[in-house]
mmCIF file of C-alpha atoms and ligand atoms in Angstrom:
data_model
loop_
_atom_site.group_PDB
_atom_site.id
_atom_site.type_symbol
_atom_site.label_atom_id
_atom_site.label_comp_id
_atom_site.label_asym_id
_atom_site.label_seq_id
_atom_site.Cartn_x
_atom_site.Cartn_y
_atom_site.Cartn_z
ATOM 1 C CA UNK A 56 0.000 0.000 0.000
ATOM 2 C CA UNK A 57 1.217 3.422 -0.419
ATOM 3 C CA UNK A 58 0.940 5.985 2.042
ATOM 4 C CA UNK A 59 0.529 9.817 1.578
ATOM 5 C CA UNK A 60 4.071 10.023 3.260
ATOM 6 C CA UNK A 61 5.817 7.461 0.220
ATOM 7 C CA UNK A 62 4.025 9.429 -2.412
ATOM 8 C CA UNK A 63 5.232 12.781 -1.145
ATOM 9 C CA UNK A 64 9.013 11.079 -1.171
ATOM 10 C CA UNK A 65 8.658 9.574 -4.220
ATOM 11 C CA UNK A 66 7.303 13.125 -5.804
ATOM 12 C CA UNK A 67 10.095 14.510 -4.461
ATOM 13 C CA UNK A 68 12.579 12.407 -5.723
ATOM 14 C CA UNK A 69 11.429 12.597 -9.161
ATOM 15 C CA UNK A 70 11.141 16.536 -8.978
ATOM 16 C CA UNK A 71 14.570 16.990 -8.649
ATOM 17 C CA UNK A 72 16.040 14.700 -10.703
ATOM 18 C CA UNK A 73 14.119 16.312 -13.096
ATOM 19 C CA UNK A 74 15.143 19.638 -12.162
ATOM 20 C CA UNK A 75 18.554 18.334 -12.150
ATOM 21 C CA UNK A 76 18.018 17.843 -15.784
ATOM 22 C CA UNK A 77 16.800 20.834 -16.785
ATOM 23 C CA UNK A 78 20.043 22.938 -14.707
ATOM 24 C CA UNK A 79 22.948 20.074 -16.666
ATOM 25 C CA UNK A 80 20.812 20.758 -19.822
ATOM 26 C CA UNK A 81 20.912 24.842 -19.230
ATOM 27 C CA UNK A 82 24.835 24.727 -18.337
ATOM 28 C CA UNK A 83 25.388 22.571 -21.247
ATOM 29 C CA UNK A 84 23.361 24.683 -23.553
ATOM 30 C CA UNK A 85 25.587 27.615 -21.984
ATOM 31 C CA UNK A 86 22.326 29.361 -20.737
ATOM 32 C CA UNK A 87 22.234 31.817 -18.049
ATOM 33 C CA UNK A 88 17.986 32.398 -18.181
ATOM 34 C CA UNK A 89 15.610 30.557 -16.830
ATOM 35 C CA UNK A 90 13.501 27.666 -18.091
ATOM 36 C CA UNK A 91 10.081 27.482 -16.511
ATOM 37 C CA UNK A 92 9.157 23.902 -15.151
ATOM 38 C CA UNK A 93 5.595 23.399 -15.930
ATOM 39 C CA UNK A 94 4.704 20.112 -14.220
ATOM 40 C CA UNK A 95 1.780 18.393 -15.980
ATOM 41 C CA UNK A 96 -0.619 17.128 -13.653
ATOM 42 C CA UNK A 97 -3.712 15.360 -15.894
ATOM 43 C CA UNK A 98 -4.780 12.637 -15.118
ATOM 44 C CA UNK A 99 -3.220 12.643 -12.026
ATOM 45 C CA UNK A 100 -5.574 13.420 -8.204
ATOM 46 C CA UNK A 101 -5.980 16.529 -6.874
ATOM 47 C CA UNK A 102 -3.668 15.411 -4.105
ATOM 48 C CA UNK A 103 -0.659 15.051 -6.742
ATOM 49 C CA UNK A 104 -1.101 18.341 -7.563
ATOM 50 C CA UNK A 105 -0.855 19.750 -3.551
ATOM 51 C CA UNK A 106 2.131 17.752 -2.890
ATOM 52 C CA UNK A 107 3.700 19.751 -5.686
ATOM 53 C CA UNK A 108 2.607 22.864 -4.195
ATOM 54 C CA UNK A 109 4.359 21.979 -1.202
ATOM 55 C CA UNK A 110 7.137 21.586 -2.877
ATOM 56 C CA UNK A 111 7.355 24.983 -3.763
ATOM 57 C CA UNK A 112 5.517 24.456 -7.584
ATOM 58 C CA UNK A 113 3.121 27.185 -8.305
ATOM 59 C CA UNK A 114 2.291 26.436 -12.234
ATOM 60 C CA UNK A 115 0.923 23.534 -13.014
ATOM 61 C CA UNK A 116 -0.079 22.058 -16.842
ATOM 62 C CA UNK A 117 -3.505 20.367 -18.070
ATOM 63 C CA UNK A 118 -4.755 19.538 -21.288
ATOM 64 C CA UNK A 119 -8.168 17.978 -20.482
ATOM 65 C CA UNK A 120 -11.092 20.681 -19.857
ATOM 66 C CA UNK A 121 -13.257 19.201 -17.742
ATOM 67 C CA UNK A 122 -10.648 17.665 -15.586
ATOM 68 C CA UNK A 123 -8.511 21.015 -14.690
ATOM 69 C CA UNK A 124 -11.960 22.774 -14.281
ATOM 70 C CA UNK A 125 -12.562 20.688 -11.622
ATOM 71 C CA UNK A 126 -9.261 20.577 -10.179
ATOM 72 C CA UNK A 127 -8.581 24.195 -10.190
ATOM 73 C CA UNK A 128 -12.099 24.625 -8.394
ATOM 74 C CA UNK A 129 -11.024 22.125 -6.088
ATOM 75 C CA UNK A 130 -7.393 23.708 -4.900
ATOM 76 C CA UNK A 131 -8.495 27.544 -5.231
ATOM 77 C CA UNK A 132 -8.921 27.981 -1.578
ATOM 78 C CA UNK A 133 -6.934 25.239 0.119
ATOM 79 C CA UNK A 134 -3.920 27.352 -2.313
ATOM 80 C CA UNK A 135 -5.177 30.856 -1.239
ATOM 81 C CA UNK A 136 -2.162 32.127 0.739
ATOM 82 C CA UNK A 137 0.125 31.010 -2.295
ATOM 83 C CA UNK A 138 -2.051 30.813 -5.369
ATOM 84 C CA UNK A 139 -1.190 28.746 -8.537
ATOM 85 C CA UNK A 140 -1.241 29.472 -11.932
ATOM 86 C CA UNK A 141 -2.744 26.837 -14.266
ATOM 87 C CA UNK A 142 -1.689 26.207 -17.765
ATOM 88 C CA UNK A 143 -4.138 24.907 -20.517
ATOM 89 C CA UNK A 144 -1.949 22.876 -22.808
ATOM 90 C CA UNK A 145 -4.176 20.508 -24.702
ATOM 91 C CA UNK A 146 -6.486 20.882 -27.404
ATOM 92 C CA UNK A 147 -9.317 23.158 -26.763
ATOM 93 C CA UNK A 148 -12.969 23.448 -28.002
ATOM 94 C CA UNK A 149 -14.188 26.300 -29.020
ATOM 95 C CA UNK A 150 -17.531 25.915 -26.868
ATOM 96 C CA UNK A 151 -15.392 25.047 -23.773
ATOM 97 C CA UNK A 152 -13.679 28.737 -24.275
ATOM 98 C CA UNK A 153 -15.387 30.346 -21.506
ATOM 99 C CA UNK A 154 -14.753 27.891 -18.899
ATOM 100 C CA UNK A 155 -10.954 27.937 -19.668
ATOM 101 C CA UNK A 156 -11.737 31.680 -19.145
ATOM 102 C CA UNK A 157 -12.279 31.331 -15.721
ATOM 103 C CA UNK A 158 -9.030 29.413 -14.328
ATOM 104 C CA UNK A 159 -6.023 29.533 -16.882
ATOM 105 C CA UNK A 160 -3.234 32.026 -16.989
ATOM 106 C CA UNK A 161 -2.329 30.926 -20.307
ATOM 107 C CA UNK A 162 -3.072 28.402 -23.192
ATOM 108 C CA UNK A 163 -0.326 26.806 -25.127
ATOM 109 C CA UNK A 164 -2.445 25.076 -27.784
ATOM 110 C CA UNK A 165 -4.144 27.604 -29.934
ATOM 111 C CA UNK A 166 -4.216 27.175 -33.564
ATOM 112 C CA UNK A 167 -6.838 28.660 -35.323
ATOM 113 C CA UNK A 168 -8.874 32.366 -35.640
ATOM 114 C CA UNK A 169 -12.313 30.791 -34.249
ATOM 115 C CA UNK A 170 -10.293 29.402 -31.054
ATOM 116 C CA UNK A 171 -8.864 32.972 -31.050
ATOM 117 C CA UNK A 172 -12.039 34.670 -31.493
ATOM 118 C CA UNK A 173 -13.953 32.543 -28.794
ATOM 119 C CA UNK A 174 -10.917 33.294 -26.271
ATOM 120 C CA UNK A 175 -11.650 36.910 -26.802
ATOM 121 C CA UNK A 176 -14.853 36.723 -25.899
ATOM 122 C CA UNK A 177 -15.468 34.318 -23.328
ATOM 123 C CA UNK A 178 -12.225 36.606 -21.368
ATOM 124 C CA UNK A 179 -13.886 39.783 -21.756
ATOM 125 C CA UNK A 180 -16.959 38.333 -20.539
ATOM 126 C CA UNK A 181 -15.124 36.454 -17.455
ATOM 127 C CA UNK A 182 -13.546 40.094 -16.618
ATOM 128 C CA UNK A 183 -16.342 41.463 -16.941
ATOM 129 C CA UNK A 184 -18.376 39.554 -14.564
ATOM 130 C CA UNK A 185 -15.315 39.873 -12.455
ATOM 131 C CA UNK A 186 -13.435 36.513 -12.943
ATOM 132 C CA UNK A 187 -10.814 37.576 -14.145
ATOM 133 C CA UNK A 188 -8.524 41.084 -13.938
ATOM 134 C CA UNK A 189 -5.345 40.016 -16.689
ATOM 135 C CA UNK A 190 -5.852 39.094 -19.978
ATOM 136 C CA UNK A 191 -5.005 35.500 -20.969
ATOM 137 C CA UNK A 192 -1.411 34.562 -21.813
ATOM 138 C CA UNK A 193 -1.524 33.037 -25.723
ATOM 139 C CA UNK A 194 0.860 31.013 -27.317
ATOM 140 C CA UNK A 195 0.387 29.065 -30.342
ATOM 141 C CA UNK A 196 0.534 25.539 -31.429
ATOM 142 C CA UNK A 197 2.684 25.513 -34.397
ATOM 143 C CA UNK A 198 2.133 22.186 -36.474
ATOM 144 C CA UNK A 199 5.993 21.055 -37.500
ATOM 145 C CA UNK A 200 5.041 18.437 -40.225
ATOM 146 C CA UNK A 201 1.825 19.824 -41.251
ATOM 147 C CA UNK A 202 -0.162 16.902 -39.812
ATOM 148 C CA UNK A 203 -2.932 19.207 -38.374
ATOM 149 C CA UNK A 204 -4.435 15.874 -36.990
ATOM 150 C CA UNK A 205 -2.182 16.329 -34.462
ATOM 151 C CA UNK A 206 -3.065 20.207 -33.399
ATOM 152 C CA UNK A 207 -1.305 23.245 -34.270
ATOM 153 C CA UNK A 208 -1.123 25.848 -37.091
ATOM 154 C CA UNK A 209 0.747 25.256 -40.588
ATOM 155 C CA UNK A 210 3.778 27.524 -40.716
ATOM 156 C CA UNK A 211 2.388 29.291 -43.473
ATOM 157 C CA UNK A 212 -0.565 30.644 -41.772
ATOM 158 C CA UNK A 213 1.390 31.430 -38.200
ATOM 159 C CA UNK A 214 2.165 34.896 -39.026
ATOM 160 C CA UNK A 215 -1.477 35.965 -39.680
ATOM 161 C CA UNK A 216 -2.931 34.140 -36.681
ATOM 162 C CA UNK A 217 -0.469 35.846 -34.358
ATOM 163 C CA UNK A 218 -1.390 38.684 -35.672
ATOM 164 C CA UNK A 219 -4.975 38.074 -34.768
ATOM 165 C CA UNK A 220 -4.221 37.781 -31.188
ATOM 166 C CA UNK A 221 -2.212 40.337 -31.000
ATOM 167 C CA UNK A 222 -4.913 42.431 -32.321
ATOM 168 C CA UNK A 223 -7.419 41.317 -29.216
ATOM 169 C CA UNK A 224 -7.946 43.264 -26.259
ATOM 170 C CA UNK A 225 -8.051 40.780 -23.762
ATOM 171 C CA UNK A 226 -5.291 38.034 -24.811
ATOM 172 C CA UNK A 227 -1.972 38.708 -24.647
ATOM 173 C CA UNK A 228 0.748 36.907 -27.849
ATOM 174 C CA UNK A 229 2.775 35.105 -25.413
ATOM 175 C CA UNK A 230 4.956 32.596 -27.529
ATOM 176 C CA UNK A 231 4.568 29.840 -29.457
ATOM 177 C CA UNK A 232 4.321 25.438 -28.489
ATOM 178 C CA UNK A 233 5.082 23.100 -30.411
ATOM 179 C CA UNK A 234 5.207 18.737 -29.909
ATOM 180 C CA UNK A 235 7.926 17.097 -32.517
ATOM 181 C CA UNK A 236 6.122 14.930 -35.239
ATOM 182 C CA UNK A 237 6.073 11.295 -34.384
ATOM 183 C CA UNK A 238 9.661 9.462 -34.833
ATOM 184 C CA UNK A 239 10.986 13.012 -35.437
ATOM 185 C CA UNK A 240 14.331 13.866 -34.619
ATOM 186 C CA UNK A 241 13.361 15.639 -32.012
ATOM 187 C CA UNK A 242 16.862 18.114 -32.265
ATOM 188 C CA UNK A 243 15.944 19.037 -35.994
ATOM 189 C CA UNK A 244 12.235 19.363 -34.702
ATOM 190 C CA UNK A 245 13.150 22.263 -32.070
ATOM 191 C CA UNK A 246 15.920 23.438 -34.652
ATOM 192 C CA UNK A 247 12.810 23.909 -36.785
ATOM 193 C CA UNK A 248 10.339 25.665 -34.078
ATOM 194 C CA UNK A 249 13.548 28.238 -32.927
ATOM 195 C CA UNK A 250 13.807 29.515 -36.461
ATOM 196 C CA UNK A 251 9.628 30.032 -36.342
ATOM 197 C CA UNK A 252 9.788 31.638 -33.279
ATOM 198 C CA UNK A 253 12.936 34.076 -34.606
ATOM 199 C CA UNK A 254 10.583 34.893 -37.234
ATOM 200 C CA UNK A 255 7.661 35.454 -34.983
ATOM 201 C CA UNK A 256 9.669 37.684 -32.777
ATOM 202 C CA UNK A 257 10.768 39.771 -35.481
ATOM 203 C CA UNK A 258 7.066 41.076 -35.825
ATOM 204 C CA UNK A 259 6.049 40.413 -31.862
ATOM 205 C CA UNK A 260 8.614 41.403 -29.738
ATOM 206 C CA UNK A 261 6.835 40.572 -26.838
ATOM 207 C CA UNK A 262 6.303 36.751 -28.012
ATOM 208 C CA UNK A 263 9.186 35.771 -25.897
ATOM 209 C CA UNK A 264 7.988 32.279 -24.840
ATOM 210 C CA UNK A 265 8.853 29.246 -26.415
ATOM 211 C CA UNK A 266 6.805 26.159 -24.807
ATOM 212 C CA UNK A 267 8.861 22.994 -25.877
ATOM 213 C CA UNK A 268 10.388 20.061 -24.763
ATOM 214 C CA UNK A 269 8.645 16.829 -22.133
ATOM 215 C CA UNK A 270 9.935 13.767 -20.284
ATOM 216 C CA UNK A 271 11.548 12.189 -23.302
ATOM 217 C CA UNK A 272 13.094 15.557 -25.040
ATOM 218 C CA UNK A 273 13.730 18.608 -22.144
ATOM 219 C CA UNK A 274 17.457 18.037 -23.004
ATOM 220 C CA UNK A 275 17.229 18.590 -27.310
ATOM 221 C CA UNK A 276 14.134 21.677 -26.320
ATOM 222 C CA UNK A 277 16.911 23.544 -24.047
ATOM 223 C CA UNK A 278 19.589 23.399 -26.457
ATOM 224 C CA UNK A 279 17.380 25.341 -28.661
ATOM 225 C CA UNK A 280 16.287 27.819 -26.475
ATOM 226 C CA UNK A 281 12.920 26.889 -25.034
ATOM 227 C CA UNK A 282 12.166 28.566 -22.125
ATOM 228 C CA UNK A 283 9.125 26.184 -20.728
ATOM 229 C CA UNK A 284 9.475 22.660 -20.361
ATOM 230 C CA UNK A 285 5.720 21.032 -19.795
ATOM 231 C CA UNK A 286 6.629 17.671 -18.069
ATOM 232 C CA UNK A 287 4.397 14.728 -16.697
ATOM 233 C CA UNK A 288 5.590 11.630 -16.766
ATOM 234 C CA UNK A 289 9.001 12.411 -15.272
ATOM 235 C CA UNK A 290 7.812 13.470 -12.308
ATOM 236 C CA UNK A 291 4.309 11.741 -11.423
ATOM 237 C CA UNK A 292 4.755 8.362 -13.263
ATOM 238 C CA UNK A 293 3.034 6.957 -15.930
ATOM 239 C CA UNK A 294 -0.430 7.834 -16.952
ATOM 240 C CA UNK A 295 -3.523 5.502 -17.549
ATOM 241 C CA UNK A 296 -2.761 3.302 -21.172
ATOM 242 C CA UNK A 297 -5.132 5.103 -23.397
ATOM 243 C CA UNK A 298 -3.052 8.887 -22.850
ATOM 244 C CA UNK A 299 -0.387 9.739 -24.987
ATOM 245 C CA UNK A 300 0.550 13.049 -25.447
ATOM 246 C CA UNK A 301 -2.784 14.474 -26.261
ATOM 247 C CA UNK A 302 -2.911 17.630 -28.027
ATOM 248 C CA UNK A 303 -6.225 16.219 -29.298
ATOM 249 C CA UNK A 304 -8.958 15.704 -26.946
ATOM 250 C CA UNK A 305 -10.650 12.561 -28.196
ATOM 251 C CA UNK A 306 -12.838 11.928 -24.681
ATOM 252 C CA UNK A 307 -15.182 14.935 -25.626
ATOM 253 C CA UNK A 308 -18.310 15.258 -28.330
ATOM 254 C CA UNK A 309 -18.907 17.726 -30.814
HETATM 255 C C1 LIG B 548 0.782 15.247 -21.431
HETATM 256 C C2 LIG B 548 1.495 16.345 -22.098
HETATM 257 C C3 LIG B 548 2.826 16.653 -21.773
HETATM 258 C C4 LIG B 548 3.635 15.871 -20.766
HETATM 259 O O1 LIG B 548 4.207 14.759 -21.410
HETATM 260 P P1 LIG B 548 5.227 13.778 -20.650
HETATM 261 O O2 LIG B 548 5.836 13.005 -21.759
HETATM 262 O O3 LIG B 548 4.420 12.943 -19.734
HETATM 263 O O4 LIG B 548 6.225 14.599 -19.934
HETATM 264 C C5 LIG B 548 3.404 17.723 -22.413
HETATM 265 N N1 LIG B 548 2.734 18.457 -23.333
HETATM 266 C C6 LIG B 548 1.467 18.183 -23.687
HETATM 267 C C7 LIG B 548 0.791 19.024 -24.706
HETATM 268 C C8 LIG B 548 0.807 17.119 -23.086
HETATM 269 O O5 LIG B 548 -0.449 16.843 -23.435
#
């Protein structure tokens, strides 16, 4: 059986060593800035995501709707004197826009103008009914092979859909995400995302992030210069069979 007590240890342990890997990866890369750990937490209990607290996380990644609604309902006052800051990184419905409104600093996984639109509307509407007071941190899903299956933009329209965010009042053109292609290299892969983002930031100064690299490929993500490393498996174990990397949410209809 496993206690609270062994989980907390073994949470622990594997925060670390992942942090260790991020630092060797950052020396290596010759890097002196930082490189945000997002910890992933879907799929994983509420409980998962307070021992991470404790350990001093305070952003924490889903990609599953429903499930980080109800989490980040669940934690907002047991985190009140230290609040967190939760990260949407999966594939989003458009009609599930205005309950992302409510809870997420920022969404990593937005790759089209009617996402974009809906955003800008259901965050107006959340500050206006006072659920909100920042605007919503964008980046966007950039698709590296052009297998929009998978989620994200094709390079050729990224330009004109950052330009759409920019243009909204209430988000705010963060960066860009990207996952490698299946059996990619995944060094060429980020090779291939850090020259999009150098184009991006030519335009959109402020688009510093670059959301890129998990369990498998932190190491190949910092050497080309992401800045957020969203990472699940590493540090809470494996998830339930039937959940890869899912920038496509298959569990909901319509
Ligand atoms: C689940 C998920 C991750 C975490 O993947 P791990 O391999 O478990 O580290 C990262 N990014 C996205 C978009 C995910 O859905």
């Amino acid at each position: 059986m496993t206690t609270d007590a062994d989980r907390s240890r073994e949470i622990e342990t594997a925060l670390t060593a992942v942090r260790d890997r991020i630092r060797v990866a950052r020396e290596a890369a010759g890097r002196d800035d930082d490189v945000m750990l997002l910890p992933v937490t879907k799929y994983f209990p509420a409980s998962d995501v307070e021992i991470l607290h404790g350990l001093g996380c305070r952003e924490f990644g889903e990609s599953r709707e429903q499930e980080a609604t109800a989490k980040a309902a669940e934690l907002h006052e047991k985190f009140s004197d230290a609040p967190a800051r939760w990260h949407m990184i999966g594939h989003l419905q458009r009609n599930k826009a205005k309950s992302v409104a409510r809870w997420a600093h920022s969404i990593h996984s937005v790759d089209s103008d009617r996402l974009v639109d809906a955003l800008q509307k259901a965050v107006r509407a959340a500050v206006d009914d006072g659920e909100r007071t920042t605007p919503l941190d964008v980046l966007l899903q950039v698709s590296l092979d052009g297998d929009v299956h998978r989620g994200g933009v094709e390079r050729e329209d990224l330009a004109a859909l950052a330009d759409r965010v920019a243009s909204c009042t209430d988000l705010r053109l963060a960066g860009l995400m990207a996952v490698p292609p299946l059996d990619a290299d995944p060094d060429a892969a980020f090779a291939d995302l850090a020259g999009l983002h150098r184009d991006l930031l030519v335009n959109h100064p402020e688009a510093t992030q670059l959301s890129a690299g998990m369990t498998s490929d932190l190491e190949a993500a910092v050497r080309h210069g992401s800045t957020c490393v969203r990472v699940g498996t590493a540090i809470l174990g494996s998830r339930p069979i039937a959940s890869p990397v899912q920038t496509t949410d298959h569990t909901s209809h319509n």
